[in-house]
Amino acid sequence: MTPGQPATPPAPAPASERGHGHHRATPWPEARALAARAGAGAAADRPPVRVPLGQALGRTLAEPLRALTDLPSFDSSAMDGWAVAGPGPWTVREESVLAGHSGAAALASGEAVRIATGARVPAGATAVVRTEHSRTGPVAGPVLLHPLREVVPGQDIRPRGQECRTGEELLPAGSLVGPAVLGLAAAAGYDEIAVPARPRVEVLVLGDELLTAGLPHEGLIRDALGPMLGPWLTALGAEVLATRRIGDDAEALYEAVTTSAAELVVTTGGTAAGPVDHVHRVLDKAGATLLVDGVKVRPGHPMLLARLDAGRHLVGLPGNPLAAVSGLLTLAAPLLAALTTRPSAPTPPGGTAPPSAPTAPSPPTAPAETAPPSAPTAPSPPTAPAETAPPSAPTAPGEPLAAPLRDGVQGHPHDTRLVPVVHRDGLVVPLHYNGPAMLRGIAAADAMAVVPPGGAEPGRRVELLALPWPTEPQAATATPVSSPAPAQGACFT
């Protein structure tokens, strides 16, 4: 077991054996670790697929990338100039060697031939002399090539196999496929590569109060999760089969869960103990095993993770939009990362460092809503060399992303808190509109900060959860929180 890694918990009980009204919530770091282990266990039985290079960007290698040829596959010229044999001066032959064309006849000692970058070096050549490091003459008679600098045997020749030999491992399995990896694979002879299959995911949106179009009216509200979850899950590497609206119908939910072809079913709402919260009862009926039944995190503590059967799981998200985002980042993202073997900054096994004493809450002030983003009212944090690095860069390979807070954040007394933030001037700034039912903050954020129980004072480094799409930190215009008291009151649901 890795040092600091939490001990493997006892086997979870079936859903029917656990009380839903007073379930025992799992600490946030442990919940993420459980989700990752669930994904890793399911990934072991999933065969990889081979995809064309043009479809592999952003995926991971399912097997080591081994060279199918020597690189380069022949001795080639590293520069435009002259291929020469033996010591100079050299008699110039009236021909040129171009890249992609058949090579010239072998050179005898004392001969030279013009050569282009990337062209095959003729047999007998001992060096390449750059054009700018040579001169030719005389005008009449045989043309001679004279070096302007010392010529070292082998100079500016790329020998066959300089980069790798056939069969050599270029990258290990699990490597993220970026543009450079695609180029390397092509150079090494690949037309397609093996990657983990995209996990099939189905989204089930619950709730009779949801509208799919138009303005809210008469107690009905727009469905914000249906349009959001599919693209978010796709960005996490999933193949989203469908987003279906079930309403508050327990039988329809049971039918959808038990007949879904997805490896991961994601539900929204219905995870608490209200009169139309059917998810627990459906899991009981389906014989599912609860792995996580509530998490010590705000927002989103009623989230859950269940194993439906071999290789299939269900993540139950709360119905409030930001609480659902919290569930995605806590349970769905680690599970999908393990299924796709995506490299990701791991959460420290023991969670974040023990929190410092929380900053005393300041009275909320109305002007804070319109305060300039660059004018913090909290004391500036002390400057430290480690904090001058870009906040999005981990301090060492394998470490989680982290950055110091510009402003203090009030925490929950016992639970981890996830707060939308933006990067600004080497710090991260907590945003307003971070209540469980709000999306305005996360829509402007470029990360979610992990605030430990008790809160965090200005200058404290906090773990960051990256969002799975490109962000432009300096372009953020959202209003930051300018005091340790949370905007909109202390709503932690």
mmCIF file of N, CA and C in Angstrom, residues 199-327:
data_model
loop_
_atom_site.group_PDB
_atom_site.id
_atom_site.type_symbol
_atom_site.label_atom_id
_atom_site.label_comp_id
_atom_site.label_asym_id
_atom_site.label_seq_id
_atom_site.Cartn_x
_atom_site.Cartn_y
_atom_site.Cartn_z
ATOM 1 N N PRO A 199 -15.728 5.038 -21.945
ATOM 2 C CA PRO A 199 -16.803 4.472 -21.125
ATOM 3 C C PRO A 199 -18.163 4.966 -21.620
ATOM 4 N N ARG A 200 -19.098 4.061 -21.750
ATOM 5 C CA ARG A 200 -20.450 4.429 -22.170
ATOM 6 C C ARG A 200 -21.216 4.939 -20.957
ATOM 7 N N VAL A 201 -21.786 6.130 -21.082
ATOM 8 C CA VAL A 201 -22.475 6.782 -19.971
ATOM 9 C C VAL A 201 -23.869 7.196 -20.425
ATOM 10 N N GLU A 202 -24.836 7.029 -19.540
ATOM 11 C CA GLU A 202 -26.185 7.519 -19.791
ATOM 12 C C GLU A 202 -26.589 8.421 -18.629
ATOM 13 N N VAL A 203 -27.193 9.553 -18.961
ATOM 14 C CA VAL A 203 -27.631 10.529 -17.966
ATOM 15 C C VAL A 203 -29.147 10.439 -17.831
ATOM 16 N N LEU A 204 -29.608 10.290 -16.599
ATOM 17 C CA LEU A 204 -31.037 10.241 -16.302
ATOM 18 C C LEU A 204 -31.380 11.447 -15.442
ATOM 19 N N VAL A 205 -32.154 12.363 -16.012
ATOM 20 C CA VAL A 205 -32.526 13.594 -15.324
ATOM 21 C C VAL A 205 -33.875 13.376 -14.645
ATOM 22 N N LEU A 206 -33.905 13.531 -13.324
ATOM 23 C CA LEU A 206 -35.112 13.283 -12.552
ATOM 24 C C LEU A 206 -35.757 14.609 -12.143
ATOM 25 N N GLY A 207 -37.065 14.583 -11.919
ATOM 26 C CA GLY A 207 -37.755 15.767 -11.430
ATOM 27 C C GLY A 207 -38.908 16.186 -12.322
ATOM 28 N N ASP A 208 -40.116 16.230 -11.736
ATOM 29 C CA ASP A 208 -41.295 16.673 -12.487
ATOM 30 C C ASP A 208 -41.330 18.179 -12.669
ATOM 31 N N GLU A 209 -40.472 18.892 -11.946
ATOM 32 C CA GLU A 209 -40.536 20.355 -11.967
ATOM 33 C C GLU A 209 -39.690 20.977 -13.064
ATOM 34 N N LEU A 210 -39.091 20.154 -13.925
ATOM 35 C CA LEU A 210 -38.109 20.669 -14.877
ATOM 36 C C LEU A 210 -38.714 20.935 -16.248
ATOM 37 N N LEU A 211 -38.345 22.079 -16.814
ATOM 38 C CA LEU A 211 -38.735 22.452 -18.174
ATOM 39 C C LEU A 211 -37.536 22.304 -19.096
ATOM 40 N N THR A 212 -37.811 21.950 -20.331
ATOM 41 C CA THR A 212 -36.726 21.840 -21.309
ATOM 42 C C THR A 212 -36.658 23.039 -22.237
ATOM 43 N N ALA A 213 -37.609 23.953 -22.147
ATOM 44 C CA ALA A 213 -37.617 25.135 -23.012
ATOM 45 C C ALA A 213 -38.443 26.223 -22.343
ATOM 46 N N GLY A 214 -38.199 27.455 -22.759
ATOM 47 C CA GLY A 214 -39.000 28.562 -22.279
ATOM 48 C C GLY A 214 -38.589 29.069 -20.914
ATOM 49 N N LEU A 215 -39.368 30.038 -20.398
ATOM 50 C CA LEU A 215 -39.071 30.659 -19.117
ATOM 51 C C LEU A 215 -39.709 29.888 -17.972
ATOM 52 N N PRO A 216 -39.088 29.900 -16.799
ATOM 53 C CA PRO A 216 -39.719 29.277 -15.632
ATOM 54 C C PRO A 216 -41.073 29.914 -15.342
ATOM 55 N N HIS A 217 -42.009 29.106 -14.874
ATOM 56 C CA HIS A 217 -43.331 29.626 -14.540
ATOM 57 C C HIS A 217 -44.077 28.627 -13.659
ATOM 58 N N GLU A 218 -44.945 29.152 -12.802
ATOM 59 C CA GLU A 218 -45.859 28.340 -12.002
ATOM 60 C C GLU A 218 -45.157 27.198 -11.268
ATOM 61 N N GLY A 219 -44.027 27.512 -10.635
ATOM 62 C CA GLY A 219 -43.304 26.514 -9.860
ATOM 63 C C GLY A 219 -42.409 25.605 -10.671
ATOM 64 N N LEU A 220 -42.393 25.767 -11.984
ATOM 65 C CA LEU A 220 -41.518 24.973 -12.854
ATOM 66 C C LEU A 220 -40.240 25.748 -13.135
ATOM 67 N N ILE A 221 -39.133 25.037 -13.234
ATOM 68 C CA ILE A 221 -37.841 25.668 -13.485
ATOM 69 C C ILE A 221 -37.168 24.989 -14.678
ATOM 70 N N ARG A 222 -36.234 25.713 -15.288
ATOM 71 C CA ARG A 222 -35.508 25.131 -16.414
ATOM 72 C C ARG A 222 -34.541 24.050 -15.932
ATOM 73 N N ASP A 223 -34.418 23.015 -16.728
ATOM 74 C CA ASP A 223 -33.439 21.962 -16.477
ATOM 75 C C ASP A 223 -32.064 22.486 -16.876
ATOM 76 N N ALA A 224 -31.209 22.740 -15.893
ATOM 77 C CA ALA A 224 -29.844 23.193 -16.169
ATOM 78 C C ALA A 224 -28.880 22.030 -16.310
ATOM 79 N N LEU A 225 -29.199 20.893 -15.688
ATOM 80 C CA LEU A 225 -28.254 19.776 -15.678
ATOM 81 C C LEU A 225 -28.259 18.995 -16.984
ATOM 82 N N GLY A 226 -29.409 18.833 -17.617
ATOM 83 C CA GLY A 226 -29.461 18.095 -18.872
ATOM 84 C C GLY A 226 -28.511 18.656 -19.915
ATOM 85 N N PRO A 227 -28.542 19.974 -20.181
ATOM 86 C CA PRO A 227 -27.605 20.545 -21.165
ATOM 87 C C PRO A 227 -26.154 20.531 -20.706
ATOM 88 N N MET A 228 -25.910 20.493 -19.385
ATOM 89 C CA MET A 228 -24.546 20.614 -18.874
ATOM 90 C C MET A 228 -23.821 19.281 -18.751
ATOM 91 N N LEU A 229 -24.511 18.246 -18.292
ATOM 92 C CA LEU A 229 -23.809 17.017 -17.911
ATOM 93 C C LEU A 229 -23.236 16.265 -19.092
ATOM 94 N N GLY A 230 -23.972 16.165 -20.194
ATOM 95 C CA GLY A 230 -23.467 15.427 -21.349
ATOM 96 C C GLY A 230 -22.133 15.962 -21.842
ATOM 97 N N PRO A 231 -22.056 17.280 -22.150
ATOM 98 C CA PRO A 231 -20.756 17.826 -22.583
ATOM 99 C C PRO A 231 -19.664 17.685 -21.532
ATOM 100 N N TRP A 232 -20.026 17.834 -20.256
ATOM 101 C CA TRP A 232 -19.011 17.709 -19.193
ATOM 102 C C TRP A 232 -18.477 16.278 -19.156
ATOM 103 N N LEU A 233 -19.362 15.300 -19.231
ATOM 104 C CA LEU A 233 -18.925 13.907 -19.216
ATOM 105 C C LEU A 233 -18.119 13.566 -20.464
ATOM 106 N N THR A 234 -18.505 14.135 -21.602
ATOM 107 C CA THR A 234 -17.726 13.941 -22.825
ATOM 108 C C THR A 234 -16.315 14.485 -22.640
ATOM 109 N N ALA A 235 -16.208 15.665 -22.016
ATOM 110 C CA ALA A 235 -14.891 16.243 -21.754
ATOM 111 C C ALA A 235 -14.064 15.378 -20.818
ATOM 112 N N LEU A 236 -14.720 14.571 -19.996
ATOM 113 C CA LEU A 236 -14.007 13.653 -19.106
ATOM 114 C C LEU A 236 -13.644 12.342 -19.793
ATOM 115 N N GLY A 237 -13.955 12.219 -21.074
ATOM 116 C CA GLY A 237 -13.556 11.037 -21.824
ATOM 117 C C GLY A 237 -14.640 10.022 -22.062
ATOM 118 N N ALA A 238 -15.883 10.347 -21.699
ATOM 119 C CA ALA A 238 -16.971 9.378 -21.830
ATOM 120 C C ALA A 238 -17.635 9.461 -23.199
ATOM 121 N N GLU A 239 -18.284 8.383 -23.570
ATOM 122 C CA GLU A 239 -19.185 8.365 -24.724
ATOM 123 C C GLU A 239 -20.606 8.422 -24.155
ATOM 124 N N VAL A 240 -21.238 9.563 -24.293
ATOM 125 C CA VAL A 240 -22.566 9.753 -23.721
ATOM 126 C C VAL A 240 -23.605 9.181 -24.681
ATOM 127 N N LEU A 241 -24.259 8.111 -24.252
ATOM 128 C CA LEU A 241 -25.234 7.441 -25.106
ATOM 129 C C LEU A 241 -26.510 8.258 -25.246
ATOM 130 N N ALA A 242 -26.949 8.853 -24.147
ATOM 131 C CA ALA A 242 -28.197 9.611 -24.177
ATOM 132 C C ALA A 242 -28.342 10.391 -22.883
ATOM 133 N N THR A 243 -29.130 11.463 -22.949
ATOM 134 C CA THR A 243 -29.608 12.172 -21.769
ATOM 135 C C THR A 243 -31.127 12.043 -21.778
ATOM 136 N N ARG A 244 -31.658 11.311 -20.807
ATOM 137 C CA ARG A 244 -33.096 11.015 -20.767
ATOM 138 C C ARG A 244 -33.725 11.686 -19.565
ATOM 139 N N ARG A 245 -34.946 12.157 -19.739
ATOM 140 C CA ARG A 245 -35.690 12.795 -18.654
ATOM 141 C C ARG A 245 -36.737 11.816 -18.138
ATOM 142 N N ILE A 246 -36.608 11.481 -16.862
ATOM 143 C CA ILE A 246 -37.429 10.437 -16.254
ATOM 144 C C ILE A 246 -38.558 11.028 -15.419
ATOM 145 N N GLY A 247 -38.363 12.249 -14.900
ATOM 146 C CA GLY A 247 -39.331 12.801 -13.967
ATOM 147 C C GLY A 247 -39.186 12.138 -12.613
ATOM 148 N N ASP A 248 -40.270 12.122 -11.836
ATOM 149 C CA ASP A 248 -40.249 11.524 -10.500
ATOM 150 C C ASP A 248 -41.003 10.199 -10.487
ATOM 151 N N ASP A 249 -40.738 9.375 -11.451
ATOM 152 C CA ASP A 249 -41.430 8.093 -11.626
ATOM 153 C C ASP A 249 -40.485 6.970 -11.223
ATOM 154 N N ALA A 250 -40.747 6.330 -10.081
ATOM 155 C CA ALA A 250 -39.845 5.293 -9.572
ATOM 156 C C ALA A 250 -39.768 4.107 -10.513
ATOM 157 N N GLU A 251 -40.881 3.675 -11.074
ATOM 158 C CA GLU A 251 -40.864 2.520 -11.967
ATOM 159 C C GLU A 251 -40.089 2.832 -13.244
ATOM 160 N N ALA A 252 -40.292 4.033 -13.782
ATOM 161 C CA ALA A 252 -39.542 4.413 -14.984
ATOM 162 C C ALA A 252 -38.049 4.484 -14.683
ATOM 163 N N LEU A 253 -37.703 4.960 -13.493
ATOM 164 C CA LEU A 253 -36.290 5.021 -13.111
ATOM 165 C C LEU A 253 -35.708 3.617 -12.988
ATOM 166 N N TYR A 254 -36.430 2.713 -12.358
ATOM 167 C CA TYR A 254 -35.952 1.333 -12.222
ATOM 168 C C TYR A 254 -35.736 0.706 -13.605
ATOM 169 N N GLU A 255 -36.682 0.896 -14.486
ATOM 170 C CA GLU A 255 -36.567 0.342 -15.845
ATOM 171 C C GLU A 255 -35.349 0.924 -16.552
ATOM 172 N N ALA A 256 -35.146 2.237 -16.430
ATOM 173 C CA ALA A 256 -34.024 2.885 -17.108
ATOM 174 C C ALA A 256 -32.689 2.405 -16.552
ATOM 175 N N VAL A 257 -32.586 2.278 -15.242
ATOM 176 C CA VAL A 257 -31.320 1.869 -14.623
ATOM 177 C C VAL A 257 -30.986 0.420 -14.966
ATOM 178 N N THR A 258 -31.976 -0.461 -14.895
ATOM 179 C CA THR A 258 -31.695 -1.892 -15.063
ATOM 180 C C THR A 258 -31.557 -2.308 -16.523
ATOM 181 N N THR A 259 -32.029 -1.505 -17.453
ATOM 182 C CA THR A 259 -31.923 -1.869 -18.874
ATOM 183 C C THR A 259 -30.896 -1.042 -19.617
ATOM 184 N N SER A 260 -30.257 -0.099 -18.949
ATOM 185 C CA SER A 260 -29.292 0.765 -19.630
ATOM 186 C C SER A 260 -28.105 -0.041 -20.137
ATOM 187 N N ALA A 261 -27.651 0.301 -21.321
ATOM 188 C CA ALA A 261 -26.460 -0.322 -21.896
ATOM 189 C C ALA A 261 -25.183 0.374 -21.447
ATOM 190 N N ALA A 262 -25.314 1.389 -20.600
ATOM 191 C CA ALA A 262 -24.157 2.174 -20.185
ATOM 192 C C ALA A 262 -23.366 1.465 -19.104
ATOM 193 N N GLU A 263 -22.074 1.722 -19.087
ATOM 194 C CA GLU A 263 -21.212 1.243 -18.005
ATOM 195 C C GLU A 263 -21.324 2.143 -16.778
ATOM 196 N N LEU A 264 -21.723 3.386 -16.996
ATOM 197 C CA LEU A 264 -21.952 4.318 -15.898
ATOM 198 C C LEU A 264 -23.274 5.028 -16.133
ATOM 199 N N VAL A 265 -24.172 4.903 -15.179
ATOM 200 C CA VAL A 265 -25.433 5.641 -15.204
ATOM 201 C C VAL A 265 -25.293 6.802 -14.240
ATOM 202 N N VAL A 266 -25.625 8.008 -14.704
ATOM 203 C CA VAL A 266 -25.567 9.200 -13.870
ATOM 204 C C VAL A 266 -26.982 9.721 -13.705
ATOM 205 N N THR A 267 -27.436 9.813 -12.460
ATOM 206 C CA THR A 267 -28.758 10.362 -12.187
ATOM 207 C C THR A 267 -28.619 11.722 -11.534
ATOM 208 N N THR A 268 -29.657 12.548 -11.676
ATOM 209 C CA THR A 268 -29.660 13.871 -11.064
ATOM 210 C C THR A 268 -30.856 13.973 -10.134
ATOM 211 N N GLY A 269 -30.605 14.340 -8.888
ATOM 212 C CA GLY A 269 -31.673 14.477 -7.913
ATOM 213 C C GLY A 269 -32.120 13.126 -7.374
ATOM 214 N N GLY A 270 -32.990 13.161 -6.374
ATOM 215 C CA GLY A 270 -33.572 11.941 -5.845
ATOM 216 C C GLY A 270 -32.675 11.133 -4.950
ATOM 217 N N THR A 271 -31.553 11.724 -4.466
ATOM 218 C CA THR A 271 -30.617 10.950 -3.636
ATOM 219 C C THR A 271 -30.821 11.184 -2.146
ATOM 220 N N ALA A 272 -31.714 12.099 -1.778
ATOM 221 C CA ALA A 272 -31.964 12.366 -0.359
ATOM 222 C C ALA A 272 -33.090 11.457 0.134
ATOM 223 N N ALA A 273 -33.877 11.912 1.086
ATOM 224 C CA ALA A 273 -34.894 11.051 1.693
ATOM 225 C C ALA A 273 -36.287 11.670 1.596
ATOM 226 N N GLY A 274 -36.521 12.483 0.559
ATOM 227 C CA GLY A 274 -37.819 13.111 0.382
ATOM 228 C C GLY A 274 -38.845 12.153 -0.180
ATOM 229 N N PRO A 275 -40.099 12.605 -0.276
ATOM 230 C CA PRO A 275 -41.174 11.724 -0.730
ATOM 231 C C PRO A 275 -41.023 11.245 -2.168
ATOM 232 N N VAL A 276 -40.304 11.999 -3.011
ATOM 233 C CA VAL A 276 -40.109 11.550 -4.396
ATOM 234 C C VAL A 276 -38.630 11.284 -4.690
ATOM 235 N N ASP A 277 -37.837 11.069 -3.645
ATOM 236 C CA ASP A 277 -36.422 10.713 -3.817
ATOM 237 C C ASP A 277 -36.326 9.192 -3.918
ATOM 238 N N HIS A 278 -36.340 8.704 -5.153
ATOM 239 C CA HIS A 278 -36.504 7.267 -5.391
ATOM 240 C C HIS A 278 -35.194 6.507 -5.603
ATOM 241 N N VAL A 279 -34.056 7.207 -5.673
ATOM 242 C CA VAL A 279 -32.835 6.535 -6.111
ATOM 243 C C VAL A 279 -32.450 5.396 -5.163
ATOM 244 N N HIS A 280 -32.470 5.615 -3.862
ATOM 245 C CA HIS A 280 -32.099 4.547 -2.933
ATOM 246 C C HIS A 280 -33.033 3.337 -3.066
ATOM 247 N N ARG A 281 -34.328 3.608 -3.162
ATOM 248 C CA ARG A 281 -35.273 2.485 -3.263
ATOM 249 C C ARG A 281 -35.089 1.719 -4.559
ATOM 250 N N VAL A 282 -34.780 2.423 -5.641
ATOM 251 C CA VAL A 282 -34.520 1.753 -6.916
ATOM 252 C C VAL A 282 -33.263 0.893 -6.823
ATOM 253 N N LEU A 283 -32.222 1.409 -6.173
ATOM 254 C CA LEU A 283 -30.991 0.632 -6.014
ATOM 255 C C LEU A 283 -31.240 -0.608 -5.156
ATOM 256 N N ASP A 284 -32.049 -0.468 -4.111
ATOM 257 C CA ASP A 284 -32.431 -1.632 -3.304
ATOM 258 C C ASP A 284 -33.072 -2.701 -4.185
ATOM 259 N N LYS A 285 -34.061 -2.285 -4.957
ATOM 260 C CA LYS A 285 -34.812 -3.216 -5.790
ATOM 261 C C LYS A 285 -33.925 -3.873 -6.841
ATOM 262 N N ALA A 286 -32.945 -3.107 -7.337
ATOM 263 C CA ALA A 286 -32.053 -3.621 -8.384
ATOM 264 C C ALA A 286 -30.932 -4.489 -7.818
ATOM 265 N N GLY A 287 -30.840 -4.601 -6.478
ATOM 266 C CA GLY A 287 -29.781 -5.411 -5.884
ATOM 267 C C GLY A 287 -28.416 -4.773 -5.965
ATOM 268 N N ALA A 288 -28.359 -3.441 -6.062
ATOM 269 C CA ALA A 288 -27.086 -2.740 -6.175
ATOM 270 C C ALA A 288 -26.353 -2.708 -4.833
ATOM 271 N N THR A 289 -25.066 -2.459 -4.892
ATOM 272 C CA THR A 289 -24.237 -2.321 -3.701
ATOM 273 C C THR A 289 -23.767 -0.881 -3.594
ATOM 274 N N LEU A 290 -24.098 -0.240 -2.483
ATOM 275 C CA LEU A 290 -23.663 1.139 -2.271
ATOM 276 C C LEU A 290 -22.196 1.157 -1.866
ATOM 277 N N LEU A 291 -21.383 1.893 -2.618
ATOM 278 C CA LEU A 291 -19.975 2.075 -2.289
ATOM 279 C C LEU A 291 -19.762 3.366 -1.510
ATOM 280 N N VAL A 292 -20.520 4.386 -1.886
ATOM 281 C CA VAL A 292 -20.481 5.676 -1.199
ATOM 282 C C VAL A 292 -21.919 6.131 -1.053
ATOM 283 N N ASP A 293 -22.332 6.419 0.175
ATOM 284 C CA ASP A 293 -23.711 6.859 0.426
ATOM 285 C C ASP A 293 -23.653 8.158 1.218
ATOM 286 N N GLY A 294 -23.401 9.241 0.510
ATOM 287 C CA GLY A 294 -23.209 10.543 1.133
ATOM 288 C C GLY A 294 -21.734 10.832 1.328
ATOM 289 N N VAL A 295 -21.346 12.081 1.112
ATOM 290 C CA VAL A 295 -19.946 12.493 1.206
ATOM 291 C C VAL A 295 -19.865 13.739 2.078
ATOM 292 N N LYS A 296 -18.827 13.820 2.877
ATOM 293 C CA LYS A 296 -18.614 14.982 3.736
ATOM 294 C C LYS A 296 -18.020 16.124 2.909
ATOM 295 N N VAL A 297 -18.874 16.700 2.063
ATOM 296 C CA VAL A 297 -18.467 17.803 1.203
ATOM 297 C C VAL A 297 -19.666 18.714 1.021
ATOM 298 N N ARG A 298 -19.393 20.009 0.866
ATOM 299 C CA ARG A 298 -20.447 20.982 0.594
ATOM 300 C C ARG A 298 -20.012 21.840 -0.589
ATOM 301 N N PRO A 299 -20.869 22.081 -1.554
ATOM 302 C CA PRO A 299 -22.205 21.507 -1.668
ATOM 303 C C PRO A 299 -22.135 20.065 -2.156
ATOM 304 N N GLY A 300 -23.270 19.363 -2.071
ATOM 305 C CA GLY A 300 -23.384 18.058 -2.696
ATOM 306 C C GLY A 300 -23.302 16.869 -1.789
ATOM 307 N N HIS A 301 -23.465 17.031 -0.475
ATOM 308 C CA HIS A 301 -23.249 15.890 0.408
ATOM 309 C C HIS A 301 -24.177 14.700 0.155
ATOM 310 N N PRO A 302 -25.396 14.828 -0.461
ATOM 311 C CA PRO A 302 -26.213 13.619 -0.664
ATOM 312 C C PRO A 302 -25.800 12.754 -1.861
ATOM 313 N N MET A 303 -24.677 13.036 -2.483
ATOM 314 C CA MET A 303 -24.242 12.240 -3.648
ATOM 315 C C MET A 303 -23.988 10.793 -3.239
ATOM 316 N N LEU A 304 -24.020 9.876 -4.228
ATOM 317 C CA LEU A 304 -23.749 8.466 -3.929
ATOM 318 C C LEU A 304 -23.110 7.769 -5.121
ATOM 319 N N LEU A 305 -22.484 6.644 -4.829
ATOM 320 C CA LEU A 305 -21.886 5.773 -5.838
ATOM 321 C C LEU A 305 -22.299 4.347 -5.528
ATOM 322 N N ALA A 306 -22.829 3.645 -6.536
ATOM 323 C CA ALA A 306 -23.273 2.260 -6.344
ATOM 324 C C ALA A 306 -22.739 1.385 -7.465
ATOM 325 N N ARG A 307 -22.468 0.134 -7.138
ATOM 326 C CA ARG A 307 -22.116 -0.862 -8.151
ATOM 327 C C ARG A 307 -23.394 -1.606 -8.521
ATOM 328 N N LEU A 308 -23.773 -1.516 -9.792
ATOM 329 C CA LEU A 308 -24.998 -2.165 -10.259
ATOM 330 C C LEU A 308 -24.769 -3.653 -10.482
ATOM 331 N N ASP A 309 -23.716 -3.956 -11.200
ATOM 332 C CA ASP A 309 -23.294 -5.345 -11.415
ATOM 333 C C ASP A 309 -21.863 -5.281 -11.922
ATOM 334 N N ALA A 310 -21.330 -6.388 -12.350
ATOM 335 C CA ALA A 310 -19.923 -6.422 -12.752
ATOM 336 C C ALA A 310 -19.659 -5.398 -13.856
ATOM 337 N N GLY A 311 -18.781 -4.457 -13.567
ATOM 338 C CA GLY A 311 -18.378 -3.486 -14.574
ATOM 339 C C GLY A 311 -19.335 -2.331 -14.770
ATOM 340 N N ARG A 312 -20.430 -2.265 -14.026
ATOM 341 C CA ARG A 312 -21.405 -1.182 -14.199
ATOM 342 C C ARG A 312 -21.624 -0.463 -12.874
ATOM 343 N N HIS A 313 -21.679 0.857 -12.935
ATOM 344 C CA HIS A 313 -21.842 1.677 -11.743
ATOM 345 C C HIS A 313 -22.889 2.753 -11.970
ATOM 346 N N LEU A 314 -23.350 3.315 -10.882
ATOM 347 C CA LEU A 314 -24.263 4.448 -10.916
ATOM 348 C C LEU A 314 -23.731 5.522 -9.984
ATOM 349 N N VAL A 315 -23.670 6.745 -10.499
ATOM 350 C CA VAL A 315 -23.350 7.913 -9.687
ATOM 351 C C VAL A 315 -24.626 8.726 -9.563
ATOM 352 N N GLY A 316 -25.067 8.903 -8.322
ATOM 353 C CA GLY A 316 -26.244 9.708 -8.051
ATOM 354 C C GLY A 316 -25.834 11.108 -7.644
ATOM 355 N N LEU A 317 -26.178 12.086 -8.488
ATOM 356 C CA LEU A 317 -25.838 13.476 -8.208
ATOM 357 C C LEU A 317 -27.012 14.170 -7.522
ATOM 358 N N PRO A 318 -26.725 15.111 -6.634
ATOM 359 C CA PRO A 318 -27.810 15.922 -6.100
ATOM 360 C C PRO A 318 -28.474 16.734 -7.219
ATOM 361 N N GLY A 319 -29.673 17.210 -6.965
ATOM 362 C CA GLY A 319 -30.399 17.949 -7.990
ATOM 363 C C GLY A 319 -30.000 19.392 -8.129
ATOM 364 N N ASN A 320 -29.433 20.015 -7.077
ATOM 365 C CA ASN A 320 -28.976 21.392 -7.200
ATOM 366 C C ASN A 320 -27.776 21.458 -8.135
ATOM 367 N N PRO A 321 -27.745 22.450 -9.037
ATOM 368 C CA PRO A 321 -26.708 22.443 -10.088
ATOM 369 C C PRO A 321 -25.271 22.434 -9.587
ATOM 370 N N LEU A 322 -24.884 23.349 -8.677
ATOM 371 C CA LEU A 322 -23.493 23.337 -8.228
ATOM 372 C C LEU A 322 -23.209 22.117 -7.367
ATOM 373 N N ALA A 323 -24.214 21.633 -6.642
ATOM 374 C CA ALA A 323 -24.043 20.390 -5.896
ATOM 375 C C ALA A 323 -23.798 19.223 -6.846
ATOM 376 N N ALA A 324 -24.459 19.246 -8.003
ATOM 377 C CA ALA A 324 -24.228 18.202 -9.012
ATOM 378 C C ALA A 324 -22.814 18.297 -9.571
ATOM 379 N N VAL A 325 -22.311 19.513 -9.785
ATOM 380 C CA VAL A 325 -20.924 19.689 -10.230
ATOM 381 C C VAL A 325 -19.973 19.098 -9.192
ATOM 382 N N SER A 326 -20.260 19.354 -7.915
ATOM 383 C CA SER A 326 -19.444 18.778 -6.848
ATOM 384 C C SER A 326 -19.433 17.254 -6.943
ATOM 385 N N GLY A 327 -20.587 16.657 -7.223
ATOM 386 C CA GLY A 327 -20.655 15.212 -7.379
ATOM 387 C C GLY A 327 -19.872 14.710 -8.569
#
